[in-house]
Amino acid sequence: MEQQRAENRLVLAYLYVALVSVFIGTFFGLLQVTSRAGFFQTPPWFDYYRMLTAHGVLLALVFTTLFISGLSTYATYRSIERPRRSLALGWTGWWMMTTGTVLAALEILAGNASVLYTFYAPLKASPWFYVGAALLIVGTWAVLLDVLLAIAYFRRTHPGERIPLPVFMVAANYLMWFLATIGVAIEVLFQLIPWSFGWVPGIDVQLSRTLFWYFGHPLVYFWLLGAYLIWYGVVPKILGVPFFSDALTRVAFILFIILSLPVGVHHQFTDPGISHIWKELQTGFTLMVVIPSLMTAFALFATFEQAAAKQGRHGFIGIVAALPWSNPTFLGSALGMILFIFGGFGGIVNASYSLDVLTHNTMWIVGHFHITVGGPVALTLIAATYTLIPALTGRRFTSEGLARAQIWLWFIGLSIMSFAMHTAGLLGAPRREAALAYGGNAIAAQWVPWTMLAAVGGIIVYASVICYLIAFVQMVFGGERGETRFEFADPDLYAEKTPAILDRLGLWTAAAVLLVIIAYAGPITEHFHYHIYLAPGMRTW
Ligand code: HAS
Ligand code: CU
C-alpha cells in the first residue's frame, strides 16, 4: 500500500509538470492567435517569436514528453506488480526533464532563445537552451530503462507468457522513441552545443535539419502512441469489453516501431541537397506508416460494435447511440478520434511529395498539427486526467458537467481554429509570421477573415483551458476522498494465444534499425559528397 502511494506520487509529479506547462503554454497560444489577427500589438519587450517559442516548446515538447512518461510509468507499474520496486530511475528521469524544462523555459522567457520549437540552425540560441533540451530528451532514457527492467522481471517470473499488452505498447513506443532521440542527441550534443558556446566556428545546417527531422517525425508518433495507449487500452475498459485483439494491437505497434523512423525527410521535401530519389523513397514509407492508423480506426470501431452488441444495439446509429458520451474520459477520446480523421487526411496530403509544395511552410501545416497534437493527443490525455488524477490521489471527481463542457469547448474551438488555418494556408498565408498585412497587398487581404476566425477558435480553446484549470484545482485540492479506478482492459479469454514472434521487441527494433539504414544511408552519404558550408549562426531578434 505504502509502495503504491510512492509510485503514485512519482506519476503525479510527471503529470503536474506536464499540466502546468499546458496552462502556461496555452496562454501564449491565446496571445499569438489574437495578436496575429490584429486584436492587439505584442510589446517590443515580449515579442511574437519569444511567445511562439515558449508556446511550442512547452506544449509540443514538455507537456507531451512528461505526460507520456508519467502515463507510461503508470501503465507499466500497474500491469507488472513488483515488490520493493526501486523508483530511482523514475525520479532520475523526472529530475532531468524538469531541470531541462526550467532551464530552457527561463532562457526563452529571458529572450535568449527565440528559435521556435524546431530550433533550426542557423538561428542561434543561448547554449543553456540547448543544454535544457538535451536534459529533457535524455531524461526519457531513464523511463525506457525502467520499463525494460520491468519487462525483464516479468519474463523471469512468467516464462512463456506474453508481456502484458499495456506494457508492450509502452515499450514499443519508447524503443521507437529511443532510436529517434539518438538523432537529436547527436545534433544537440555534437553540433548545437559546441557551436553556441563558440567552441567551433560554424554549423552544418543541412545535416542539423536532417538529424532534427529524423527525430521530429517519430516525435509526433511518440505523442500519438500515448493517446493510442488510452484508445486501445482504457476505452474498452470504460465500455466494459476486453481488448479487441491482442495480436492486431501488437502488429499495429510493431509497424510503428519499424515505420515511424525512415520518414523524416517528408519534412524536407523542399530542402535542397537531398536528391528526389530519397524523398520518393521516404514518401513510400510515410504512406506505409498510415496503415497502422487505419488498423487502429478499424479496431476502435470494432470495439464500439462489441460494446453496443452487449446492449443489443446494432447499425451505425445504434452503435454511436450506445456509447457512454457522458463519461468525460470516453468523450474526450472519442472526439479526439473524430478530429484525427481530418488530421490523418491532412497528413496524407502533406506526405504526397508533390502536393506538399502547396502546403509546406503555410498555415495549412499549423492547422494540421493543431488538429493532430491538439486533437487526438491533447484532448485524449487531458480527458484521461479526469479519472487518472483522482485514481492517483485517492479522491473522487464530481464536476463531470464541467469536464464535459471543457471537452466540448476544446473540440469546437480546435475544429474552428484548425479549419480556418488550413484554409488560410491554401490561400497562401505563411506560417511562422508575426504580421500578415504585407503592406495591404490584395492576396494578403484574403487571409484576414480566416486569421480572425482562427482567433475566434483559439479564444474558445482558451475558454476550455480556463474550465480545465478550475477542474484541475478541484481535482488536486478539493473533492471527497474515495476510490476512482483508471484501469486497462482485460485480455480476451476466448482469443487464441498471440504468436510469440509478436512479442519479440528486440527483433522488431533491429528491423527498425535496418529500415533507418535503408532510408538514411543514401541522403547522408550524398550530403558528405557536397562541399560543406559552415554557418556562423545568427540572432534575428
Ligand atoms: Fe503530420 C507535419 C504527414 C500524422 C504532427 N505533422 C506535421 C507537423 C506536426 C505533425 C507537428 O508528410 C509539423 C512539424 C513542423 O513544425 O514543421 N502526419 C503525416 C502523415 C500522418 C501524420 C502521413 N502528424 C500526424 C500526427 C501528428 C502529426 C498523428 C501528431 C500527433 N505531417 C506529415 C507531413 C508533414 C507533417 C508530410 C510535413 C509537412 C510540411 O510540409 O512541413 C499520418 O500518420 C496520419 C494517419 C492517420 C489516419 C487517421 C486514422 C483515424 C483514426 C481515428 C478513428 C476514428 C474513429 C471514429 C474510430 C489515416 C485512428 C470514431 C467515431 C465515433 C463516432 C466516436
Ligand atoms: Cu512527419
PDB file of C-alpha atoms in Angstrom, residues 161-423:
ATOM      1  CA  GLU A 161       3.843 -15.706 -21.229  1.00  0.00           C
ATOM      2  CA  ARG A 162       3.336 -12.645 -23.422  1.00  0.00           C
ATOM      3  CA  ILE A 163       4.261  -9.250 -21.982  1.00  0.00           C
ATOM      4  CA  PRO A 164       1.042  -7.593 -20.730  1.00  0.00           C
ATOM      5  CA  LEU A 165      -0.390  -5.586 -23.621  1.00  0.00           C
ATOM      6  CA  PRO A 166      -0.241  -2.112 -21.973  1.00  0.00           C
ATOM      7  CA  VAL A 167       3.471  -2.649 -21.242  1.00  0.00           C
ATOM      8  CA  PHE A 168       4.050  -3.907 -24.776  1.00  0.00           C
ATOM      9  CA  MET A 169       2.514  -0.700 -26.144  1.00  0.00           C
ATOM     10  CA  VAL A 170       4.626   1.427 -23.808  1.00  0.00           C
ATOM     11  CA  ALA A 171       7.833  -0.444 -24.623  1.00  0.00           C
ATOM     12  CA  ALA A 172       7.186  -0.245 -28.374  1.00  0.00           C
ATOM     13  CA  ASN A 173       6.678   3.496 -28.089  1.00  0.00           C
ATOM     14  CA  TYR A 174       9.819   4.052 -26.012  1.00  0.00           C
ATOM     15  CA  LEU A 175      12.034   1.824 -28.173  1.00  0.00           C
ATOM     16  CA  MET A 176      10.940   3.726 -31.273  1.00  0.00           C
ATOM     17  CA  TRP A 177      11.466   6.968 -29.368  1.00  0.00           C
ATOM     18  CA  PHE A 178      14.910   5.901 -28.149  1.00  0.00           C
ATOM     19  CA  LEU A 179      16.120   5.261 -31.703  1.00  0.00           C
ATOM     20  CA  ALA A 180      14.715   8.645 -32.710  1.00  0.00           C
ATOM     21  CA  THR A 181      16.325  10.552 -29.850  1.00  0.00           C
ATOM     22  CA  ILE A 182      19.770   9.322 -30.889  1.00  0.00           C
ATOM     23  CA  GLY A 183      19.456  11.630 -33.917  1.00  0.00           C
ATOM     24  CA  VAL A 184      18.528  14.742 -31.974  1.00  0.00           C
ATOM     25  CA  ALA A 185      21.033  13.906 -29.214  1.00  0.00           C
ATOM     26  CA  ILE A 186      23.799  13.899 -31.851  1.00  0.00           C
ATOM     27  CA  GLU A 187      22.503  17.196 -33.234  1.00  0.00           C
ATOM     28  CA  VAL A 188      22.298  18.885 -29.839  1.00  0.00           C
ATOM     29  CA  LEU A 189      25.435  17.449 -28.210  1.00  0.00           C
ATOM     30  CA  PHE A 190      27.826  17.484 -31.167  1.00  0.00           C
ATOM     31  CA  GLN A 191      26.521  20.339 -33.287  1.00  0.00           C
ATOM     32  CA  LEU A 192      24.380  22.895 -31.450  1.00  0.00           C
ATOM     33  CA  ILE A 193      26.037  22.990 -28.022  1.00  0.00           C
ATOM     34  CA  PRO A 194      29.684  23.295 -29.217  1.00  0.00           C
ATOM     35  CA  TRP A 195      28.585  25.887 -31.783  1.00  0.00           C
ATOM     36  CA  SER A 196      26.532  28.021 -29.411  1.00  0.00           C
ATOM     37  CA  PHE A 197      29.310  28.003 -26.785  1.00  0.00           C
ATOM     38  CA  GLY A 198      31.637  29.225 -29.531  1.00  0.00           C
ATOM     39  CA  TRP A 199      33.940  26.179 -29.425  1.00  0.00           C
ATOM     40  CA  VAL A 200      33.555  25.632 -33.173  1.00  0.00           C
ATOM     41  CA  PRO A 201      33.305  28.353 -35.830  1.00  0.00           C
ATOM     42  CA  GLY A 202      30.189  27.181 -37.654  1.00  0.00           C
ATOM     43  CA  ILE A 203      27.452  24.617 -38.111  1.00  0.00           C
ATOM     44  CA  ASP A 204      26.478  22.296 -40.957  1.00  0.00           C
ATOM     45  CA  VAL A 205      22.867  23.461 -41.330  1.00  0.00           C
ATOM     46  CA  GLN A 206      21.660  20.788 -43.720  1.00  0.00           C
ATOM     47  CA  LEU A 207      22.957  17.977 -41.523  1.00  0.00           C
ATOM     48  CA  SER A 208      21.390  19.505 -38.433  1.00  0.00           C
ATOM     49  CA  ARG A 209      17.998  19.718 -40.154  1.00  0.00           C
ATOM     50  CA  THR A 210      18.200  16.124 -41.344  1.00  0.00           C
ATOM     51  CA  LEU A 211      19.108  14.934 -37.843  1.00  0.00           C
ATOM     52  CA  PHE A 212      16.297  17.013 -36.391  1.00  0.00           C
ATOM     53  CA  TRP A 213      13.638  15.560 -38.701  1.00  0.00           C
ATOM     54  CA  TYR A 214      14.965  12.054 -38.328  1.00  0.00           C
ATOM     55  CA  PHE A 215      13.829  12.663 -34.726  1.00  0.00           C
ATOM     56  CA  GLY A 216      10.971  15.084 -35.463  1.00  0.00           C
ATOM     57  CA  HIS A 217       8.669  12.714 -37.239  1.00  0.00           C
ATOM     58  CA  PRO A 218       8.896   9.812 -34.746  1.00  0.00           C
ATOM     59  CA  LEU A 219       8.382  12.539 -32.145  1.00  0.00           C
ATOM     60  CA  VAL A 220       4.827  13.082 -33.404  1.00  0.00           C
ATOM     61  CA  TYR A 221       4.142   9.342 -33.267  1.00  0.00           C
ATOM     62  CA  PHE A 222       5.516   9.220 -29.736  1.00  0.00           C
ATOM     63  CA  TRP A 223       2.713  11.642 -28.861  1.00  0.00           C
ATOM     64  CA  LEU A 224       0.158   9.724 -30.879  1.00  0.00           C
ATOM     65  CA  LEU A 225       1.017   6.390 -29.284  1.00  0.00           C
ATOM     66  CA  GLY A 226       0.454   7.988 -25.865  1.00  0.00           C
ATOM     67  CA  ALA A 227      -3.138   8.594 -26.979  1.00  0.00           C
ATOM     68  CA  TYR A 228      -3.339   5.142 -28.599  1.00  0.00           C
ATOM     69  CA  LEU A 229      -2.405   3.625 -25.232  1.00  0.00           C
ATOM     70  CA  ILE A 230      -5.660   5.088 -23.936  1.00  0.00           C
ATOM     71  CA  TRP A 231      -7.724   4.299 -27.033  1.00  0.00           C
ATOM     72  CA  TYR A 232      -6.638   0.672 -27.225  1.00  0.00           C
ATOM     73  CA  GLY A 233      -6.131   0.139 -23.502  1.00  0.00           C
ATOM     74  CA  VAL A 234      -8.540   2.227 -21.423  1.00  0.00           C
ATOM     75  CA  VAL A 235     -11.507   2.907 -23.727  1.00  0.00           C
ATOM     76  CA  PRO A 236     -12.524  -0.808 -23.914  1.00  0.00           C
ATOM     77  CA  LYS A 237     -12.438  -0.944 -20.098  1.00  0.00           C
ATOM     78  CA  ILE A 238     -14.821   2.032 -19.946  1.00  0.00           C
ATOM     79  CA  LEU A 239     -17.054   0.245 -22.463  1.00  0.00           C
ATOM     80  CA  GLY A 240     -16.946  -2.969 -20.427  1.00  0.00           C
ATOM     81  CA  VAL A 241     -15.340  -5.118 -23.147  1.00  0.00           C
ATOM     82  CA  PRO A 242     -11.938  -6.826 -23.308  1.00  0.00           C
ATOM     83  CA  PHE A 243      -9.116  -5.770 -25.628  1.00  0.00           C
ATOM     84  CA  PHE A 244     -10.403  -6.067 -29.181  1.00  0.00           C
ATOM     85  CA  SER A 245      -7.462  -8.106 -30.449  1.00  0.00           C
ATOM     86  CA  ASP A 246      -4.155  -8.651 -28.717  1.00  0.00           C
ATOM     87  CA  ALA A 247      -2.446  -9.711 -31.951  1.00  0.00           C
ATOM     88  CA  LEU A 248      -3.767  -6.811 -34.043  1.00  0.00           C
ATOM     89  CA  THR A 249      -2.690  -4.310 -31.391  1.00  0.00           C
ATOM     90  CA  ARG A 250       0.813  -5.757 -31.302  1.00  0.00           C
ATOM     91  CA  VAL A 251       1.068  -5.746 -35.096  1.00  0.00           C
ATOM     92  CA  ALA A 252      -0.011  -2.087 -35.214  1.00  0.00           C
ATOM     93  CA  PHE A 253       2.575  -1.089 -32.614  1.00  0.00           C
ATOM     94  CA  ILE A 254       5.293  -3.130 -34.320  1.00  0.00           C
ATOM     95  CA  LEU A 255       4.511  -1.287 -37.557  1.00  0.00           C
ATOM     96  CA  PHE A 256       5.001   1.961 -35.653  1.00  0.00           C
ATOM     97  CA  ILE A 257       8.392   0.797 -34.342  1.00  0.00           C
ATOM     98  CA  ILE A 258       9.679  -0.018 -37.799  1.00  0.00           C
ATOM     99  CA  LEU A 259       7.970   2.602 -39.964  1.00  0.00           C
ATOM    100  CA  SER A 260       7.999   5.757 -37.806  1.00  0.00           C
ATOM    101  CA  LEU A 261      11.709   6.363 -38.338  1.00  0.00           C
ATOM    102  CA  PRO A 262      12.568   6.139 -42.049  1.00  0.00           C
ATOM    103  CA  VAL A 263      10.220   9.015 -42.973  1.00  0.00           C
ATOM    104  CA  GLY A 264      11.675  12.249 -41.550  1.00  0.00           C
ATOM    105  CA  VAL A 265      12.618  13.581 -44.988  1.00  0.00           C
ATOM    106  CA  HIS A 266       8.906  14.219 -45.659  1.00  0.00           C
ATOM    107  CA  HIS A 267       9.515  17.403 -43.650  1.00  0.00           C
ATOM    108  CA  GLN A 268      12.323  18.303 -46.036  1.00  0.00           C
ATOM    109  CA  PHE A 269      10.665  17.859 -49.425  1.00  0.00           C
ATOM    110  CA  THR A 270      11.610  21.415 -50.331  1.00  0.00           C
ATOM    111  CA  ASP A 271      15.141  21.295 -48.876  1.00  0.00           C
ATOM    112  CA  PRO A 272      17.924  21.424 -51.422  1.00  0.00           C
ATOM    113  CA  GLY A 273      20.774  18.935 -51.025  1.00  0.00           C
ATOM    114  CA  ILE A 274      18.650  15.788 -50.792  1.00  0.00           C
ATOM    115  CA  SER A 275      18.029  14.051 -54.127  1.00  0.00           C
ATOM    116  CA  HIS A 276      14.453  13.370 -55.112  1.00  0.00           C
ATOM    117  CA  ILE A 277      15.058   9.619 -55.102  1.00  0.00           C
ATOM    118  CA  TRP A 278      15.418   9.654 -51.273  1.00  0.00           C
ATOM    119  CA  LYS A 279      12.420  11.930 -50.989  1.00  0.00           C
ATOM    120  CA  GLU A 280      10.378   9.484 -53.059  1.00  0.00           C
ATOM    121  CA  LEU A 281      11.593   6.517 -51.018  1.00  0.00           C
ATOM    122  CA  GLN A 282      10.569   8.205 -47.793  1.00  0.00           C
ATOM    123  CA  THR A 283       7.212   9.212 -49.308  1.00  0.00           C
ATOM    124  CA  GLY A 284       6.603   5.496 -49.793  1.00  0.00           C
ATOM    125  CA  PHE A 285       7.497   4.696 -46.172  1.00  0.00           C
ATOM    126  CA  THR A 286       5.282   7.573 -44.985  1.00  0.00           C
ATOM    127  CA  LEU A 287       2.290   6.201 -46.830  1.00  0.00           C
ATOM    128  CA  MET A 288       3.020   2.801 -45.276  1.00  0.00           C
ATOM    129  CA  VAL A 289       3.015   4.198 -41.748  1.00  0.00           C
ATOM    130  CA  VAL A 290      -0.573   5.331 -42.372  1.00  0.00           C
ATOM    131  CA  ILE A 291      -1.585   1.649 -42.309  1.00  0.00           C
ATOM    132  CA  PRO A 292      -1.308   1.080 -38.532  1.00  0.00           C
ATOM    133  CA  SER A 293      -3.521   4.136 -38.003  1.00  0.00           C
ATOM    134  CA  LEU A 294      -6.104   2.713 -40.396  1.00  0.00           C
ATOM    135  CA  MET A 295      -5.872  -0.568 -38.449  1.00  0.00           C
ATOM    136  CA  THR A 296      -6.474   1.455 -35.300  1.00  0.00           C
ATOM    137  CA  ALA A 297      -9.596   3.042 -36.769  1.00  0.00           C
ATOM    138  CA  PHE A 298     -10.858  -0.465 -37.577  1.00  0.00           C
ATOM    139  CA  ALA A 299     -10.017  -1.845 -34.120  1.00  0.00           C
ATOM    140  CA  LEU A 300     -11.705   1.057 -32.375  1.00  0.00           C
ATOM    141  CA  PHE A 301     -14.911   0.796 -34.301  1.00  0.00           C
ATOM    142  CA  ALA A 302     -14.934  -2.950 -33.773  1.00  0.00           C
ATOM    143  CA  THR A 303     -14.572  -2.315 -30.029  1.00  0.00           C
ATOM    144  CA  PHE A 304     -17.535   0.055 -30.163  1.00  0.00           C
ATOM    145  CA  GLU A 305     -19.539  -2.529 -32.066  1.00  0.00           C
ATOM    146  CA  GLN A 306     -18.813  -5.208 -29.445  1.00  0.00           C
ATOM    147  CA  ALA A 307     -19.846  -2.884 -26.641  1.00  0.00           C
ATOM    148  CA  ALA A 308     -23.072  -1.961 -28.440  1.00  0.00           C
ATOM    149  CA  ALA A 309     -23.859  -5.601 -29.235  1.00  0.00           C
ATOM    150  CA  LYS A 310     -23.788  -6.357 -25.494  1.00  0.00           C
ATOM    151  CA  GLN A 311     -26.666  -3.885 -25.162  1.00  0.00           C
ATOM    152  CA  GLY A 312     -28.426  -5.403 -28.175  1.00  0.00           C
ATOM    153  CA  ARG A 313     -27.774  -2.307 -30.323  1.00  0.00           C
ATOM    154  CA  HIS A 314     -26.699  -2.642 -33.941  1.00  0.00           C
ATOM    155  CA  GLY A 315     -26.112  -0.494 -37.033  1.00  0.00           C
ATOM    156  CA  PHE A 316     -24.049   2.708 -37.166  1.00  0.00           C
ATOM    157  CA  ILE A 317     -26.630   4.890 -35.387  1.00  0.00           C
ATOM    158  CA  GLY A 318     -27.322   2.204 -32.803  1.00  0.00           C
ATOM    159  CA  ILE A 319     -23.630   1.814 -32.043  1.00  0.00           C
ATOM    160  CA  VAL A 320     -22.973   5.543 -31.730  1.00  0.00           C
ATOM    161  CA  ALA A 321     -26.023   5.983 -29.513  1.00  0.00           C
ATOM    162  CA  ALA A 322     -24.882   3.142 -27.252  1.00  0.00           C
ATOM    163  CA  LEU A 323     -21.562   4.806 -26.396  1.00  0.00           C
ATOM    164  CA  PRO A 324     -21.073   6.380 -22.927  1.00  0.00           C
ATOM    165  CA  TRP A 325     -20.872  10.001 -24.101  1.00  0.00           C
ATOM    166  CA  SER A 326     -21.408  11.331 -20.588  1.00  0.00           C
ATOM    167  CA  ASN A 327     -18.133   9.812 -19.331  1.00  0.00           C
ATOM    168  CA  PRO A 328     -15.515  12.590 -19.736  1.00  0.00           C
ATOM    169  CA  THR A 329     -12.605  10.231 -20.382  1.00  0.00           C
ATOM    170  CA  PHE A 330     -14.565   8.478 -23.109  1.00  0.00           C
ATOM    171  CA  LEU A 331     -15.969  11.732 -24.530  1.00  0.00           C
ATOM    172  CA  GLY A 332     -12.529  13.318 -24.918  1.00  0.00           C
ATOM    173  CA  SER A 333     -11.097  10.187 -26.517  1.00  0.00           C
ATOM    174  CA  ALA A 334     -13.986   9.825 -28.970  1.00  0.00           C
ATOM    175  CA  LEU A 335     -13.938  13.493 -30.001  1.00  0.00           C
ATOM    176  CA  GLY A 336     -10.175  13.145 -30.400  1.00  0.00           C
ATOM    177  CA  MET A 337     -10.760  10.216 -32.764  1.00  0.00           C
ATOM    178  CA  ILE A 338     -13.171  12.279 -34.839  1.00  0.00           C
ATOM    179  CA  LEU A 339     -10.627  15.099 -35.116  1.00  0.00           C
ATOM    180  CA  PHE A 340      -7.991  12.591 -36.155  1.00  0.00           C
ATOM    181  CA  ILE A 341      -9.993  11.592 -39.223  1.00  0.00           C
ATOM    182  CA  PHE A 342      -9.318  15.125 -40.543  1.00  0.00           C
ATOM    183  CA  GLY A 343      -5.799  15.251 -39.123  1.00  0.00           C
ATOM    184  CA  GLY A 344      -4.956  11.999 -40.894  1.00  0.00           C
ATOM    185  CA  PHE A 345      -6.396  13.293 -44.152  1.00  0.00           C
ATOM    186  CA  GLY A 346      -4.209  16.407 -43.976  1.00  0.00           C
ATOM    187  CA  GLY A 347      -1.179  14.287 -43.174  1.00  0.00           C
ATOM    188  CA  ILE A 348      -1.687  12.162 -46.267  1.00  0.00           C
ATOM    189  CA  VAL A 349      -1.918  15.326 -48.363  1.00  0.00           C
ATOM    190  CA  ASN A 350       1.392  16.537 -46.919  1.00  0.00           C
ATOM    191  CA  ALA A 351       3.018  13.172 -47.452  1.00  0.00           C
ATOM    192  CA  SER A 352       2.177  13.241 -51.145  1.00  0.00           C
ATOM    193  CA  TYR A 353       5.509  14.810 -52.177  1.00  0.00           C
ATOM    194  CA  SER A 354       4.149  16.969 -54.993  1.00  0.00           C
ATOM    195  CA  LEU A 355       1.131  18.227 -53.017  1.00  0.00           C
ATOM    196  CA  ASP A 356       3.402  19.266 -50.174  1.00  0.00           C
ATOM    197  CA  VAL A 357       4.724  22.097 -52.350  1.00  0.00           C
ATOM    198  CA  LEU A 358       1.304  23.671 -51.924  1.00  0.00           C
ATOM    199  CA  THR A 359       1.110  23.261 -48.159  1.00  0.00           C
ATOM    200  CA  HIS A 360       4.716  23.469 -46.952  1.00  0.00           C
ATOM    201  CA  ASN A 361       5.517  26.444 -44.719  1.00  0.00           C
ATOM    202  CA  THR A 362       1.937  27.681 -44.932  1.00  0.00           C
ATOM    203  CA  MET A 363      -0.723  27.954 -42.243  1.00  0.00           C
ATOM    204  CA  TRP A 364      -2.086  24.624 -43.525  1.00  0.00           C
ATOM    205  CA  ILE A 365       0.716  22.892 -41.622  1.00  0.00           C
ATOM    206  CA  VAL A 366      -0.171  24.822 -38.477  1.00  0.00           C
ATOM    207  CA  GLY A 367      -3.776  23.679 -38.980  1.00  0.00           C
ATOM    208  CA  HIS A 368      -2.558  20.098 -39.490  1.00  0.00           C
ATOM    209  CA  PHE A 369      -0.539  19.934 -36.338  1.00  0.00           C
ATOM    210  CA  HIS A 370      -3.145  21.574 -34.157  1.00  0.00           C
ATOM    211  CA  ILE A 371      -5.751  19.070 -35.274  1.00  0.00           C
ATOM    212  CA  THR A 372      -3.351  16.196 -34.563  1.00  0.00           C
ATOM    213  CA  VAL A 373      -1.343  17.166 -31.479  1.00  0.00           C
ATOM    214  CA  GLY A 374      -4.091  19.401 -30.107  1.00  0.00           C
ATOM    215  CA  GLY A 375      -6.850  16.988 -31.155  1.00  0.00           C
ATOM    216  CA  PRO A 376      -6.406  13.261 -30.677  1.00  0.00           C
ATOM    217  CA  VAL A 377      -3.342  13.644 -28.463  1.00  0.00           C
ATOM    218  CA  ALA A 378      -4.007  16.563 -26.098  1.00  0.00           C
ATOM    219  CA  LEU A 379      -7.760  16.047 -25.870  1.00  0.00           C
ATOM    220  CA  THR A 380      -7.377  12.348 -25.059  1.00  0.00           C
ATOM    221  CA  LEU A 381      -4.639  12.924 -22.498  1.00  0.00           C
ATOM    222  CA  ILE A 382      -6.499  15.749 -20.782  1.00  0.00           C
ATOM    223  CA  ALA A 383      -9.723  13.738 -20.753  1.00  0.00           C
ATOM    224  CA  ALA A 384      -7.806  10.856 -19.181  1.00  0.00           C
ATOM    225  CA  THR A 385      -6.778  13.042 -16.233  1.00  0.00           C
ATOM    226  CA  TYR A 386     -10.412  13.196 -15.068  1.00  0.00           C
ATOM    227  CA  THR A 387     -10.048   9.607 -13.928  1.00  0.00           C
ATOM    228  CA  LEU A 388      -6.272   9.207 -13.744  1.00  0.00           C
ATOM    229  CA  ILE A 389      -5.569  12.037 -11.280  1.00  0.00           C
ATOM    230  CA  PRO A 390      -8.379  11.078  -8.837  1.00  0.00           C
ATOM    231  CA  ALA A 391      -7.215   7.452  -9.085  1.00  0.00           C
ATOM    232  CA  LEU A 392      -3.727   8.580  -8.056  1.00  0.00           C
ATOM    233  CA  THR A 393      -4.779  10.944  -5.283  1.00  0.00           C
ATOM    234  CA  GLY A 394      -7.458   8.658  -3.857  1.00  0.00           C
ATOM    235  CA  ARG A 395     -10.274  11.099  -4.448  1.00  0.00           C
ATOM    236  CA  ARG A 396     -13.439  11.323  -6.499  1.00  0.00           C
ATOM    237  CA  PHE A 397     -14.037  13.966  -9.126  1.00  0.00           C
ATOM    238  CA  THR A 398     -17.654  15.045  -9.108  1.00  0.00           C
ATOM    239  CA  SER A 399     -17.862  18.011 -11.510  1.00  0.00           C
ATOM    240  CA  GLU A 400     -18.441  15.888 -14.585  1.00  0.00           C
ATOM    241  CA  GLY A 401     -20.610  18.584 -16.179  1.00  0.00           C
ATOM    242  CA  LEU A 402     -17.683  20.998 -16.071  1.00  0.00           C
ATOM    243  CA  ALA A 403     -15.425  18.341 -17.566  1.00  0.00           C
ATOM    244  CA  ARG A 404     -17.854  17.705 -20.430  1.00  0.00           C
ATOM    245  CA  ALA A 405     -18.171  21.454 -21.107  1.00  0.00           C
ATOM    246  CA  GLN A 406     -14.374  21.708 -21.157  1.00  0.00           C
ATOM    247  CA  ILE A 407     -14.070  18.863 -23.650  1.00  0.00           C
ATOM    248  CA  TRP A 408     -16.792  20.134 -25.986  1.00  0.00           C
ATOM    249  CA  LEU A 409     -15.369  23.670 -25.943  1.00  0.00           C
ATOM    250  CA  TRP A 410     -11.947  22.264 -26.816  1.00  0.00           C
ATOM    251  CA  PHE A 411     -13.392  20.204 -29.649  1.00  0.00           C
ATOM    252  CA  ILE A 412     -15.429  23.078 -31.110  1.00  0.00           C
ATOM    253  CA  GLY A 413     -12.699  25.696 -30.675  1.00  0.00           C
ATOM    254  CA  LEU A 414      -9.995  23.491 -32.117  1.00  0.00           C
ATOM    255  CA  SER A 415     -12.173  22.495 -35.099  1.00  0.00           C
ATOM    256  CA  ILE A 416     -12.861  26.144 -35.949  1.00  0.00           C
ATOM    257  CA  MET A 417      -9.259  27.219 -35.436  1.00  0.00           C
ATOM    258  CA  SER A 418      -7.793  24.392 -37.416  1.00  0.00           C
ATOM    259  CA  PHE A 419     -10.285  24.659 -40.283  1.00  0.00           C
ATOM    260  CA  ALA A 420      -9.506  28.378 -40.568  1.00  0.00           C
ATOM    261  CA  MET A 421      -5.767  27.729 -40.514  1.00  0.00           C
ATOM    262  CA  HIS A 422      -5.967  25.055 -43.207  1.00  0.00           C
ATOM    263  CA  THR A 423      -7.964  27.401 -45.425  1.00  0.00           C
TER     264      THR A 423
END
